[in-house]
CSV table of C-alpha atoms in Angstrom, one decimal:
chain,number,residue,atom,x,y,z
A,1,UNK,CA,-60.1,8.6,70.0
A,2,UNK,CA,-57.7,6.5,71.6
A,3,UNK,CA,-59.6,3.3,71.8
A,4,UNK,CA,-60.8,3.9,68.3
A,5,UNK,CA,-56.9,3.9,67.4
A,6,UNK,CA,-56.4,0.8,69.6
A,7,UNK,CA,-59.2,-1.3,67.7
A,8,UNK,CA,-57.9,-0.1,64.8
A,9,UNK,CA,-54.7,-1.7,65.5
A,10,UNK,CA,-56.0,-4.8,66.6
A,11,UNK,CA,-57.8,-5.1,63.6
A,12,UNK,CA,-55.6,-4.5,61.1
A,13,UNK,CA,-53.5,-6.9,63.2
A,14,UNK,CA,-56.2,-9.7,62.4
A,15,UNK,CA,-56.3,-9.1,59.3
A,16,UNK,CA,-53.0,-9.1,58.0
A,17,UNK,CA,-52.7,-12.7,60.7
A,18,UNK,CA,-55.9,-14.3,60.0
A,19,UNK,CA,-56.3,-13.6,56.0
A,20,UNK,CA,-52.6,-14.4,55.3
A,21,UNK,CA,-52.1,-16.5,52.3
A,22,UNK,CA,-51.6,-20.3,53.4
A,23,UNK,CA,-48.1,-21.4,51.4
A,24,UNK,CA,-48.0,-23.6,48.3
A,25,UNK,CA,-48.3,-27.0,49.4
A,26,UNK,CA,-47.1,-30.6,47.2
A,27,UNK,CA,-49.3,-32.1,44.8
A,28,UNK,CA,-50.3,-35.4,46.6
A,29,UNK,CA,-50.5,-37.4,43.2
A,30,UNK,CA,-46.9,-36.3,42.4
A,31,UNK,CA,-45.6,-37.2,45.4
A,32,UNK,CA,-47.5,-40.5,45.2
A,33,UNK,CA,-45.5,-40.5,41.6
A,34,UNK,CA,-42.5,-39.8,42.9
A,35,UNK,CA,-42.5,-42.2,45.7
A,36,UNK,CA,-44.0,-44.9,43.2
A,37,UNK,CA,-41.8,-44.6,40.1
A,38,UNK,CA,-38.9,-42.3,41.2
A,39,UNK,CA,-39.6,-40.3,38.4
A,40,UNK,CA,-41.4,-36.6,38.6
A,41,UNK,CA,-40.4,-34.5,36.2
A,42,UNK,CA,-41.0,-30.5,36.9
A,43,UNK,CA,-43.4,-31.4,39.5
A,44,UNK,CA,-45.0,-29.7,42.5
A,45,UNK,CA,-43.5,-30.9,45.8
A,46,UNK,CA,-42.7,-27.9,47.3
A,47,UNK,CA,-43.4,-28.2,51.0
A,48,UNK,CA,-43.4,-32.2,50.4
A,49,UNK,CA,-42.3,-34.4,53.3
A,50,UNK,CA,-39.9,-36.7,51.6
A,51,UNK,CA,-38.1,-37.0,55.2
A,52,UNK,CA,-36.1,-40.1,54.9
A,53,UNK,CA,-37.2,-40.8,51.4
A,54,UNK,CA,-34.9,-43.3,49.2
A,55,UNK,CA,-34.8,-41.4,46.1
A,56,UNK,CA,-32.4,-43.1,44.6
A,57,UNK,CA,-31.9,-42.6,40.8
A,58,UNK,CA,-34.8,-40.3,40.9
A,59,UNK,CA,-35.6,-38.2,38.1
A,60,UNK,CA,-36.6,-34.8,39.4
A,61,UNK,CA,-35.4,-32.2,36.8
A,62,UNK,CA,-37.2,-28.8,37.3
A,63,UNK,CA,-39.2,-30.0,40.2
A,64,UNK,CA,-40.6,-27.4,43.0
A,65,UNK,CA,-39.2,-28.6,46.0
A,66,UNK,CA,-39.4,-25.7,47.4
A,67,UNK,CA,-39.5,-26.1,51.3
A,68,UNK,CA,-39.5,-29.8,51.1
A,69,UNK,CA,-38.0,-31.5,54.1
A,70,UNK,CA,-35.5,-34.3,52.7
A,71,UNK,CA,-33.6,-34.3,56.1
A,72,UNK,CA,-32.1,-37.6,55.6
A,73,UNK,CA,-33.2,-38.9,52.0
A,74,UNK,CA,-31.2,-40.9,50.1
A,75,UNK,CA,-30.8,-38.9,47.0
A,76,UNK,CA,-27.6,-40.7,45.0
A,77,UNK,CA,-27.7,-40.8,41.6
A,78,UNK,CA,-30.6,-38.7,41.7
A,79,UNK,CA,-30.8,-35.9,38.7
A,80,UNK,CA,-32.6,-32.4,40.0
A,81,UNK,CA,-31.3,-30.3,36.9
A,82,UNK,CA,-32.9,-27.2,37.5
A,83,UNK,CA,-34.6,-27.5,40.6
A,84,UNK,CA,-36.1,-25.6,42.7
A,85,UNK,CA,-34.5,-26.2,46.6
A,86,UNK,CA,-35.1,-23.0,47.5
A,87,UNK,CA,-35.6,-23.4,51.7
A,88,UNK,CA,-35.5,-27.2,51.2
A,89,UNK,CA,-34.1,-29.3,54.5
A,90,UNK,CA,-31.5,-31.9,53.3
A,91,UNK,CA,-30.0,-32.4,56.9
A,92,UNK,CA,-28.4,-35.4,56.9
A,93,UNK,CA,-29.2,-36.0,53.1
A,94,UNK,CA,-27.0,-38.5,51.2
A,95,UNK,CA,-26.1,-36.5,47.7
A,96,UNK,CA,-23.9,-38.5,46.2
A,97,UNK,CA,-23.5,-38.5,42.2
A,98,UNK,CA,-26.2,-36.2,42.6
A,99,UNK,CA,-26.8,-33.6,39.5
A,100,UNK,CA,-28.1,-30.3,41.1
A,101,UNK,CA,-26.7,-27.9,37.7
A,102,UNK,CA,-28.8,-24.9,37.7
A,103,UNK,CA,-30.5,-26.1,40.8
A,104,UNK,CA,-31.6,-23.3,43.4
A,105,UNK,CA,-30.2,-23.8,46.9
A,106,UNK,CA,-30.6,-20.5,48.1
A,107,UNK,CA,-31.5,-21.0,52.0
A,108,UNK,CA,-31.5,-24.5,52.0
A,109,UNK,CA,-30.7,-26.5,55.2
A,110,UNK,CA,-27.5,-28.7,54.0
A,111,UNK,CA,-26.1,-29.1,57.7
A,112,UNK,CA,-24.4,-32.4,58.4
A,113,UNK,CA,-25.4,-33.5,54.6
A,114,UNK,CA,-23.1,-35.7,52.8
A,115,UNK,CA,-21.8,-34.1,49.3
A,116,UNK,CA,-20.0,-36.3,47.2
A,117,UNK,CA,-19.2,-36.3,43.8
A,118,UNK,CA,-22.2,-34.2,43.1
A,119,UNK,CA,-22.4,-31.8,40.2
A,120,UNK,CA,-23.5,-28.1,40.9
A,121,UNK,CA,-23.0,-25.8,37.8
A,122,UNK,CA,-24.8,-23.2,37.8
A,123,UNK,CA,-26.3,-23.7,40.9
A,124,UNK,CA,-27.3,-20.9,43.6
A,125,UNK,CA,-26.2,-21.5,47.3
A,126,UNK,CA,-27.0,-17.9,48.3
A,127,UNK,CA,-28.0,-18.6,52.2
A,128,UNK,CA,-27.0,-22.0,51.9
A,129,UNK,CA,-26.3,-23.5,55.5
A,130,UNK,CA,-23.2,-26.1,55.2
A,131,UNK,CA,-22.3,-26.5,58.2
A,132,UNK,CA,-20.9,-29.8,59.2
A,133,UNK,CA,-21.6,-31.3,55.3
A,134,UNK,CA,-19.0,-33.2,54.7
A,135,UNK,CA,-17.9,-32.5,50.9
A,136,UNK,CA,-15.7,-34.4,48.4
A,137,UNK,CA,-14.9,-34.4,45.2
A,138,UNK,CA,-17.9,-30.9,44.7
A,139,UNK,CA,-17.3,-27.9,43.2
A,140,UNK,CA,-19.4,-25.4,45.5
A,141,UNK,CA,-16.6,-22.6,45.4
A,142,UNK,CA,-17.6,-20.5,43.0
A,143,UNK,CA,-20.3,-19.3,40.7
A,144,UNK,CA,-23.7,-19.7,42.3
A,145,UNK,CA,-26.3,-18.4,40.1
A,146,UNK,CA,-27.6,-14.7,39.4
């Protein structure tokens, strides 16, 4: 019985490893958009590599970025009303005159990020890591979504 219990184990083990759903990934032709024309509007880049990325301007209201490493983009000017940021890595991002309003944060990686003059109504920074951002000019005090 007890090598019956064992297998059982293992097997259920491999199954719940091996037939685990794979994550979400980007949409290749909207990051080719995005990279092309700054412009991707309630698009799928969640999980995107936008690492260093000069997003400047960019227009990426509602947008998944949901996991999407942007440790060290350029992202001034940028609009992402509404986004979702939700585990994103902006490590070292440059937010500056940056709309996030209504824009999930929760979890996101904002360590040694520089926040200036950016707008964050609404916004959800549940989780958020801030260590080291250097902030001016934000409103991140209060409110933060449901």
């Amino acid at each position: 019985m007890r090598i019956q219990s064992l297998a059982a184990v293992a097997l259920l083990s491999a199954i719940s490893l091996g037939a685990s759903v794979p994550a979400k990934a980007a949409n290749p032709a909207h990051v080719q958009r995005l990279l092309k024309t700054g412009e991707c509007l309630k698009c799928d880049l969640s999980g995107a590599n936008l690492k260093g990325a000069h997003l400047i301007g960019a227009d990426l209201r509602n947008a998944n970025l949901k996991g999407a490493n942007l440790q060290n983009a350029n992202l001034e000017g940028a609009d992402l009303t509404g986004a979702n940021l939700q585990s994103a890595n902006l490590k070292q991002a440059f937010v500056n005159s940056t709309t996030l309003n209504n824009a999930n944060l929760s979890n996101a990686n904002l360590s040694n990020a520089t926040l200036y003059s950016a707008e964050l109504e609404g916004a959800t920074l549940i989780g958020a890591n801030l260590n080291g951002t250097d902030v001016f000019n934000t409103n991140i005090g209060v409110g933060g979504g449901e």
